[in-house]
Short mmCIF file of C-alpha atoms in Angstrom, two decimals:
data_model
loop_
_atom_site.label_atom_id
_atom_site.label_comp_id
_atom_site.label_asym_id
_atom_site.label_seq_id
_atom_site.Cartn_x
_atom_site.Cartn_y
_atom_site.Cartn_z
CA MET A 1 -106.95 -1.25 -78.19
CA ASN A 2 -108.15 -3.30 -81.12
CA GLY A 3 -105.34 -3.76 -83.44
CA THR A 4 -101.59 -4.76 -83.17
CA ASN A 5 -98.44 -3.94 -85.05
CA ASP A 6 -95.42 -6.07 -84.21
CA ARG A 7 -92.93 -3.24 -84.91
CA ARG A 8 -91.01 -5.02 -87.56
CA SER A 9 -93.57 -6.32 -90.13
CA PRO A 10 -95.03 -3.89 -92.77
CA PRO A 11 -98.22 -2.27 -91.76
CA PRO A 12 -101.23 -4.68 -91.96
CA GLY A 13 -103.74 -4.58 -94.87
CA PRO A 14 -107.27 -3.37 -94.18
CA ARG A 15 -109.43 -5.34 -91.84
CA ALA A 16 -112.65 -4.78 -89.99
CA GLU A 17 -112.81 -2.35 -87.13
CA GLY A 18 -112.35 -4.55 -84.00
CA GLU A 19 -110.66 -7.47 -85.56
CA LEU A 20 -107.57 -8.55 -83.81
CA GLU A 21 -104.35 -9.33 -85.90
CA ASP A 22 -102.41 -12.27 -84.73
CA GLU A 23 -99.08 -11.48 -83.02
CA VAL A 24 -96.08 -12.28 -85.09
CA SER A 25 -93.58 -14.67 -83.23
CA ALA A 26 -89.97 -14.17 -83.49
CA PRO A 27 -87.95 -16.88 -85.31
CA GLU A 28 -86.41 -19.45 -82.71
CA ASP A 29 -82.87 -18.31 -83.81
CA ALA A 30 -83.37 -14.52 -83.36
CA ALA A 31 -80.74 -12.99 -81.69
CA GLU A 32 -82.85 -10.85 -79.51
CA PRO A 33 -86.51 -11.33 -78.22
CA ARG A 34 -88.95 -9.00 -79.70
CA ARG A 35 -90.75 -6.43 -77.41
CA PRO A 36 -94.57 -6.59 -76.80
CA PRO A 37 -96.43 -5.41 -79.79
CA ILE A 38 -97.81 -1.74 -79.86
CA HIS A 39 -101.66 -1.65 -79.97
CA VAL A 40 -103.40 0.81 -82.18
CA LEU A 41 -106.92 1.32 -83.55
CA GLU A 42 -107.09 0.05 -87.19
CA GLY A 43 -107.11 2.72 -89.76
CA ASN A 44 -105.55 5.55 -87.74
CA THR A 45 -102.44 5.04 -85.88
CA LEU A 46 -103.13 8.12 -83.52
CA ARG A 47 -106.46 6.74 -82.26
CA THR A 48 -105.57 5.49 -78.87
CA ARG A 49 -106.78 4.87 -75.50
CA LEU A 50 -106.36 8.57 -74.81
CA THR A 51 -108.32 9.89 -77.77
CA ARG A 52 -111.07 7.42 -77.05
CA SER A 53 -111.20 8.34 -73.40
CA LEU A 54 -111.63 12.03 -74.08
CA GLY A 55 -113.03 12.23 -77.55
CA VAL A 56 -110.12 14.23 -78.95
CA HIS A 57 -108.55 14.10 -82.39
CA TYR A 58 -104.86 13.82 -81.43
CA PRO A 59 -103.19 12.01 -78.45
CA PHE A 60 -101.45 15.25 -77.58
CA VAL A 61 -101.49 16.89 -74.21
CA SER A 62 -99.82 20.39 -73.49
CA ALA A 63 -98.08 20.28 -70.08
CA GLY A 64 -99.66 22.29 -67.31
CA MET A 65 -96.74 24.55 -66.68
CA ALA A 66 -97.15 27.05 -63.75
CA PHE A 67 -96.98 30.86 -64.97
CA VAL A 68 -96.72 29.80 -68.55
CA ALA A 69 -99.73 27.57 -69.37
CA LEU A 70 -102.41 30.14 -68.98
CA PRO A 71 -105.94 29.99 -70.81
CA PRO A 72 -104.66 31.27 -74.21
CA LEU A 73 -102.40 28.29 -74.48
CA VAL A 74 -104.95 25.94 -73.22
CA ILE A 75 -107.52 27.14 -75.56
CA ALA A 76 -105.19 26.92 -78.64
CA VAL A 77 -104.06 23.30 -77.98
CA SER A 78 -107.69 22.08 -77.29
CA GLU A 79 -109.10 23.90 -80.33
CA ALA A 80 -106.25 22.14 -82.47
CA GLY A 81 -107.53 18.72 -81.43
CA GLY A 82 -105.26 18.07 -78.39
CA VAL A 83 -105.85 18.58 -74.73
CA GLY A 84 -104.61 21.99 -73.27
CA MET A 85 -103.75 21.82 -69.63
CA LEU A 86 -103.80 24.89 -67.27
CA GLY A 87 -100.81 25.18 -65.10
CA ALA A 88 -102.10 25.88 -61.62
CA ALA A 89 -99.44 28.28 -60.23
CA PRO A 90 -99.45 29.24 -56.47
CA GLU A 91 -102.60 31.32 -57.04
CA PRO A 92 -105.84 31.35 -54.87
CA ALA A 93 -108.68 29.40 -55.71
CA SER A 94 -110.64 32.62 -56.86
CA ALA A 95 -108.06 33.00 -59.57
CA LEU A 96 -108.35 29.52 -60.72
CA ARG A 97 -112.11 30.02 -61.12
CA ALA A 98 -111.53 33.05 -63.20
CA ARG A 99 -109.01 31.14 -65.43
CA LEU A 100 -111.58 28.26 -65.87
CA ARG A 101 -114.21 30.69 -66.85
CA ASP A 102 -111.92 32.12 -69.46
CA ILE A 103 -111.06 28.81 -70.84
CA GLN A 104 -114.75 27.67 -70.99
CA ALA A 105 -115.47 30.83 -72.96
CA GLY A 106 -112.84 30.01 -75.46
CA THR A 107 -113.36 26.29 -76.21
CA ARG A 108 -115.90 23.62 -75.65
CA ARG A 109 -113.32 20.92 -76.25
CA PRO A 110 -111.61 18.90 -73.48
CA TYR A 111 -108.99 20.63 -71.31
CA GLY A 112 -107.48 20.13 -68.04
CA VAL A 113 -105.76 21.49 -65.03
CA ASP A 114 -102.34 20.35 -63.66
CA PHE A 115 -101.82 20.73 -59.88
CA ILE A 116 -98.68 20.25 -57.77
CA ILE A 117 -99.15 18.47 -54.42
CA ASP A 118 -96.77 19.75 -51.78
CA ARG A 119 -96.38 22.27 -49.09
CA ALA A 120 -94.37 25.35 -49.89
CA ARG A 121 -93.49 28.24 -47.36
CA GLN A 122 -96.64 30.05 -48.16
CA GLY A 123 -98.80 26.93 -47.41
CA ASP A 124 -100.22 24.17 -49.42
CA LEU A 125 -99.79 24.71 -53.14
CA THR A 126 -103.00 22.94 -53.84
CA THR A 127 -105.91 23.00 -51.53
CA ARG A 128 -109.43 21.40 -51.25
CA GLU A 129 -110.86 24.87 -52.39
CA HIS A 130 -108.82 24.48 -55.67
CA VAL A 131 -110.32 20.92 -56.15
CA ASP A 132 -113.80 22.37 -55.32
CA ALA A 133 -113.32 25.01 -58.10
CA CYS A 134 -112.72 22.16 -60.65
CA LEU A 135 -115.64 20.11 -59.19
CA GLU A 136 -117.83 23.15 -59.75
CA ALA A 137 -116.74 23.85 -63.19
CA ARG A 138 -116.70 19.99 -64.18
CA VAL A 139 -113.33 20.13 -65.53
CA PRO A 140 -112.70 17.28 -67.92
CA VAL A 141 -109.17 16.39 -66.72
CA VAL A 142 -107.33 16.97 -63.50
CA ALA A 143 -103.72 15.87 -63.18
CA PHE A 144 -101.71 15.77 -60.02
CA HIS A 145 -97.83 15.81 -59.69
CA TRP A 146 -94.98 15.54 -57.30
CA ASN A 147 -96.78 13.91 -54.42
CA LEU A 148 -100.18 11.99 -54.12
CA PRO A 149 -103.33 13.79 -53.60
CA PRO A 150 -105.90 12.72 -50.81
CA SER A 151 -107.95 9.81 -51.89
CA ASP A 152 -111.26 11.84 -51.34
CA TRP A 153 -110.08 14.41 -53.87
CA VAL A 154 -109.77 11.59 -56.47
CA ARG A 155 -112.88 10.08 -55.34
CA ASP A 156 -114.92 13.26 -55.65
CA LEU A 157 -113.58 14.33 -59.03
CA ARG A 158 -114.24 11.03 -60.60
CA ALA A 159 -117.71 11.05 -59.29
CA VAL A 160 -118.64 14.06 -61.29
CA GLY A 161 -117.06 12.64 -64.39
CA THR A 162 -113.58 14.25 -64.20
CA LYS A 163 -110.67 12.14 -65.58
CA VAL A 164 -107.92 12.01 -62.81
CA TRP A 165 -104.26 11.50 -63.84
CA VAL A 166 -101.08 11.28 -61.91
CA GLN A 167 -97.62 11.97 -63.14
CA VAL A 168 -94.94 9.56 -61.85
CA GLY A 169 -91.27 8.98 -62.48
CA SER A 170 -90.94 5.25 -61.38
CA VAL A 171 -92.88 1.95 -61.21
CA GLU A 172 -93.04 2.25 -57.53
CA ALA A 173 -94.56 5.62 -57.70
CA ALA A 174 -97.08 4.45 -60.30
CA ARG A 175 -98.23 1.43 -58.05
CA ALA A 176 -98.79 3.88 -55.28
CA ALA A 177 -100.81 6.21 -57.60
CA LEU A 178 -102.91 3.31 -58.95
CA ALA A 179 -104.11 2.48 -55.52
CA LEU A 180 -106.00 5.68 -55.46
CA GLY A 181 -108.18 4.60 -58.46
CA LEU A 182 -107.20 6.70 -61.52
CA ASP A 183 -107.99 7.33 -65.19
CA GLY A 184 -104.62 7.80 -66.53
CA VAL A 185 -100.79 7.94 -65.75
CA ILE A 186 -98.15 10.19 -67.16
CA ALA A 187 -94.66 8.67 -67.41
CA GLN A 188 -92.21 11.46 -66.57
CA GLY A 189 -88.72 10.43 -67.91
CA ARG A 190 -85.35 11.97 -66.80
CA GLN A 191 -85.27 14.13 -70.01
CA ALA A 192 -88.42 16.15 -68.81
CA GLY A 193 -87.90 19.76 -68.08
CA GLY A 194 -89.13 21.48 -64.81
CA HIS A 195 -89.74 19.81 -61.44
CA ASN A 196 -88.67 16.23 -62.10
CA ARG A 197 -87.64 13.37 -59.82
CA GLY A 198 -87.29 10.83 -62.70
CA THR A 199 -84.00 8.88 -63.24
CA THR A 200 -85.30 6.63 -65.99
CA PRO A 201 -85.18 7.58 -69.70
CA THR A 202 -88.58 8.36 -71.08
CA LEU A 203 -89.06 5.52 -73.49
CA LYS A 204 -87.66 2.93 -71.00
CA LEU A 205 -90.07 4.25 -68.34
CA VAL A 206 -92.91 4.05 -70.76
CA ARG A 207 -92.18 0.39 -71.59
CA GLU A 208 -91.86 -0.48 -67.74
CA LEU A 209 -95.16 1.22 -66.90
CA ARG A 210 -97.09 -0.14 -69.79
CA GLY A 211 -97.64 -3.47 -68.17
CA VAL A 212 -98.17 -1.81 -64.70
CA VAL A 213 -101.04 0.51 -65.70
CA GLY A 214 -102.97 -2.10 -67.71
CA GLU A 215 -105.70 -0.75 -70.00
CA LEU A 216 -105.45 2.78 -68.38
CA PRO A 217 -104.14 5.59 -70.96
CA LEU A 218 -100.41 6.05 -70.47
CA LEU A 219 -98.77 9.36 -71.56
CA ALA A 220 -95.07 9.89 -72.19
CA ALA A 221 -93.47 13.04 -70.88
CA GLY A 222 -89.83 14.10 -71.46
CA GLY A 223 -87.91 15.05 -74.65
CA ILE A 224 -91.02 15.16 -76.94
CA ALA A 225 -90.93 18.06 -79.19
CA ASP A 226 -91.57 16.92 -82.72
CA GLY A 227 -93.13 14.32 -84.83
CA LEU A 228 -90.23 11.87 -84.59
CA SER A 229 -89.92 11.92 -80.81
CA ALA A 230 -93.81 11.79 -80.55
CA ALA A 231 -93.97 8.73 -82.89
CA ARG A 232 -91.36 6.92 -80.95
CA ALA A 233 -93.13 7.40 -77.67
CA LEU A 234 -96.33 6.08 -79.35
CA PHE A 235 -94.52 3.28 -80.92
CA HIS A 236 -92.93 2.16 -77.59
CA GLY A 237 -96.17 1.79 -75.90
CA ALA A 238 -97.55 5.33 -74.95
CA ASP A 239 -101.22 6.26 -75.72
CA GLY A 240 -100.27 9.89 -75.99
CA VAL A 241 -97.68 12.49 -75.38
CA TRP A 242 -97.27 15.21 -72.64
CA VAL A 243 -95.46 18.15 -74.30
CA GLY A 244 -93.82 20.96 -72.21
CA THR A 245 -90.69 22.56 -73.18
CA ARG A 246 -91.67 22.82 -76.99
CA MET A 247 -95.06 24.47 -75.81
CA VAL A 248 -93.17 27.15 -73.88
CA ALA A 249 -91.68 28.27 -77.28
CA SER A 250 -95.14 28.83 -78.64
CA VAL A 251 -96.90 32.14 -79.39
CA GLU A 252 -99.51 31.63 -76.88
CA ALA A 253 -97.31 30.53 -73.97
CA TYR A 254 -97.17 33.20 -71.20
CA ALA A 255 -93.38 33.05 -71.01
CA HIS A 256 -90.89 35.93 -71.36
CA PRO A 257 -89.75 36.49 -75.16
CA GLY A 258 -86.15 36.15 -74.00
CA TYR A 259 -87.00 32.80 -72.39
CA LYS A 260 -88.55 31.56 -75.49
CA GLN A 261 -85.62 32.64 -77.68
CA LYS A 262 -83.22 30.76 -75.25
CA LEU A 263 -85.19 27.47 -75.93
CA VAL A 264 -84.76 28.00 -79.60
CA GLU A 265 -81.02 28.64 -79.28
CA GLY A 266 -80.35 25.77 -76.82
CA ASP A 267 -79.35 22.25 -77.53
CA THR A 268 -79.16 18.82 -76.12
CA ARG A 269 -76.67 19.58 -73.35
CA ASP A 270 -77.84 22.85 -72.47
CA SER A 271 -79.97 21.70 -69.37
CA ASP A 272 -79.10 20.23 -66.11
CA PHE A 273 -80.67 19.28 -62.91
CA THR A 274 -80.44 21.52 -59.86
CA THR A 275 -82.06 22.28 -56.50
CA LEU A 276 -80.87 25.83 -56.76
CA PHE A 277 -84.07 27.68 -57.23
CA GLY A 278 -86.74 28.20 -54.58
CA PRO A 279 -86.82 30.40 -51.49
CA GLU A 280 -90.48 30.13 -52.15
CA TRP A 281 -90.41 26.29 -52.49
CA PRO A 282 -86.81 25.24 -51.46
CA ASP A 283 -84.85 22.06 -52.24
CA GLN A 284 -86.94 20.90 -55.13
CA ARG A 285 -85.18 19.11 -58.00
CA GLN A 286 -85.69 20.64 -61.40
CA ARG A 287 -84.36 20.18 -64.94
CA VAL A 288 -83.61 23.85 -66.24
CA LEU A 289 -81.66 25.58 -68.84
CA ARG A 290 -77.95 25.97 -68.01
CA ASN A 291 -77.68 29.89 -67.81
CA ARG A 292 -75.07 31.78 -65.87
CA VAL A 293 -76.45 31.17 -62.41
CA VAL A 294 -76.94 27.45 -62.98
CA ARG A 295 -73.42 27.12 -64.34
CA GLU A 296 -71.95 28.93 -61.26
CA TRP A 297 -73.84 26.90 -58.49
CA VAL A 298 -74.39 23.46 -60.08
CA GLY A 299 -73.04 20.95 -57.63
CA ARG A 300 -72.72 23.61 -54.99
CA GLU A 301 -76.42 24.03 -54.19
CA ASP A 302 -75.79 23.32 -50.54
CA ARG A 303 -73.76 26.35 -50.30
CA VAL A 304 -76.35 28.76 -51.49
CA PRO A 305 -77.25 31.35 -48.81
CA GLY A 306 -80.41 30.38 -46.89
CA THR A 307 -81.75 33.88 -46.83
CA PRO A 308 -80.91 35.61 -50.16
CA LEU A 309 -80.66 39.26 -49.69
CA ASP A 310 -80.23 40.12 -53.18
CA THR A 311 -83.08 40.88 -55.70
CA ILE A 312 -82.79 39.92 -59.47
CA GLY A 313 -85.98 41.59 -60.89
CA THR A 314 -89.66 42.06 -60.54
CA THR A 315 -92.77 40.44 -61.97
CA ARG A 316 -96.60 40.54 -61.54
CA LEU A 317 -98.60 37.80 -60.19
CA LEU A 318 -102.17 36.81 -61.26
CA PRO A 319 -102.03 38.26 -64.63
CA GLY A 320 -105.34 38.35 -66.57
CA VAL A 321 -107.29 37.85 -63.37
CA PRO A 322 -109.71 40.51 -62.07
CA ASP A 323 -107.78 42.54 -59.28
CA GLY A 324 -104.72 40.66 -60.22
CA ASP A 325 -101.43 41.97 -61.61
CA VAL A 326 -99.94 42.02 -58.10
CA PRO A 327 -96.30 43.24 -58.03
CA TYR A 328 -93.65 40.81 -56.91
CA THR A 329 -89.89 41.41 -56.25
CA LEU A 330 -87.85 38.41 -57.31
CA PRO A 331 -85.33 37.14 -54.69
CA ARG A 332 -82.33 35.77 -55.95
CA PHE A 333 -82.69 32.04 -56.63
CA SER A 334 -86.43 32.60 -57.19
CA ALA A 335 -88.37 29.60 -58.34
CA PHE A 336 -90.75 31.81 -60.36
CA VAL A 337 -90.45 31.53 -64.05
CA PRO A 338 -90.01 34.82 -66.24
CA THR A 339 -93.12 36.06 -68.01
CA PRO A 340 -93.85 39.05 -70.34
CA ASP A 341 -94.32 40.96 -66.98
CA THR A 342 -90.83 40.12 -65.66
CA THR A 343 -87.96 42.66 -65.56
CA GLY A 344 -84.42 41.68 -64.83
CA ASP A 345 -81.44 39.54 -65.92
CA LEU A 346 -82.69 36.13 -67.36
CA GLU A 347 -79.09 34.72 -66.74
CA GLU A 348 -80.22 34.83 -62.94
CA MET A 349 -83.56 33.26 -63.28
CA ASN A 350 -85.12 29.86 -63.32
CA LEU A 351 -85.77 28.79 -66.89
CA PRO A 352 -87.20 25.13 -66.95
CA ALA A 353 -86.22 23.30 -70.07
CA SER A 354 -85.45 19.92 -71.49
CA GLY A 355 -82.31 19.68 -73.49
CA ALA A 356 -83.59 16.78 -75.55
CA SER A 357 -86.53 18.99 -76.46
CA MET A 358 -84.40 22.02 -77.18
CA ALA A 359 -82.41 20.02 -79.65
CA ARG A 360 -85.70 19.85 -81.68
CA ILE A 361 -86.90 23.41 -81.33
CA GLU A 362 -86.14 25.65 -84.27
CA SER A 363 -88.64 28.49 -83.93
CA ILE A 364 -91.48 30.01 -81.91
CA LEU A 365 -94.76 28.90 -83.52
CA PRO A 366 -98.49 29.12 -82.88
CA ALA A 367 -99.55 26.44 -80.46
CA GLY A 368 -102.22 24.95 -82.78
CA GLN A 369 -99.60 24.65 -85.65
CA LEU A 370 -97.31 22.85 -83.40
CA VAL A 371 -99.88 20.33 -82.39
CA VAL A 372 -100.98 19.64 -85.86
CA GLU A 373 -97.47 19.35 -87.35
CA MET A 374 -96.26 17.11 -84.51
CA MET A 375 -99.12 14.73 -84.69
CA GLU A 376 -99.31 14.49 -88.48
CA GLY A 377 -95.70 14.04 -88.60
CA ALA A 378 -96.02 11.18 -86.01
CA HIS A 379 -98.71 9.71 -88.14
CA ARG A 380 -96.77 9.35 -91.22
CA LEU A 381 -93.93 7.79 -89.22
CA LEU A 382 -96.04 5.35 -87.57
CA ALA A 383 -97.52 4.24 -90.91
CA ASN A 384 -94.14 2.90 -91.84
CA PRO A 385 -92.42 2.57 -88.54
CA TYR A 386 -89.20 0.85 -89.45
CA GLU A 387 -86.90 3.65 -88.26
CA LEU A 388 -88.80 3.74 -84.84
CA GLU A 389 -87.53 0.23 -83.77
CA ALA A 390 -84.32 1.37 -82.26
CA ASP A 391 -84.40 2.15 -78.55
CA ALA A 392 -83.46 5.82 -79.08
CA ASP A 393 -83.92 7.88 -76.12
CA ASP A 394 -82.52 10.93 -77.69
CA GLY A 395 -80.74 13.33 -75.40
CA GLU A 396 -80.56 11.03 -72.39
CA ARG A 397 -78.05 13.38 -70.74
CA GLY A 398 -79.96 16.38 -71.83
#
């Protein structure tokens, strides 16, 4: 980065691109030491390492959410100036190839694919064949989550120009990931919805990781759903924001309408951690919306029947893929997220959600509008960032 803002002084006056502003030292009698300065490119507080790395207008990335973040959402976000991420659900590589073709037909702007690294009951969630599909398509960004990918995957992706990111929830996990050779790190705070091992609030984690990742782009994930929360993340050291729950409540997200509406109606304390869901991928920690089944079983997950006999509805797999639309009966406690193809009682289903984000969601809007409004709102706040000084990890419990 080539400019600094000491977080307290008024925004600096104009100076030449590339000129460094001197850091402002705290008075000797200051009650508290100042935090390290935020670095921004002069003239536009939203030009960051992330925007320079990918050549995008906004430091905004839509989280790659399985079942929900399909090509229409990816395209809408990328066309609006952010980076749309495809959520790689447990689908064969042939389905991934079809989705990549759809994305490339809809946008020429940077986009990405988000993979989960783990083994479920049906096998590995991400395989070498999935990575090969990304290599063939020259996908601009590939992100990995949960566990670390094999080093040869990272090496081969980077060799064709793909940026490789890893999502982590701690300094220790970040150090292990960096040893693979990366192009970016996603700091997943405890407020983040969905599969989440984090125990550190988002802004605190961002500050901890800023010195660890060095000059690599660092994204903040968890509780970011409007201009204020985005501005705070950038102010506290992030180079971009990774936005999930807010984007589920978008027009283009492939989520069940009732699920979207529950996010609009939810508030800070309406989410919780649980390992309840997942005969398909058991014992995985998630932050979810506190619907009836979560309230009934939270804290008692060890008593959940090992082989659920009841069913809670039906859905269809591989929507939008040639020869797709495979029917699937949802067992009780299914990890699958409800989509427009799902029937059944949403009070019995897995609804990933961040309470901190739900507190900021007021309506279901087009994804492109969300990107622009959030980023322009953050831009205005960062121009005069006095109210961003506080360490406000809103909704830490949500």
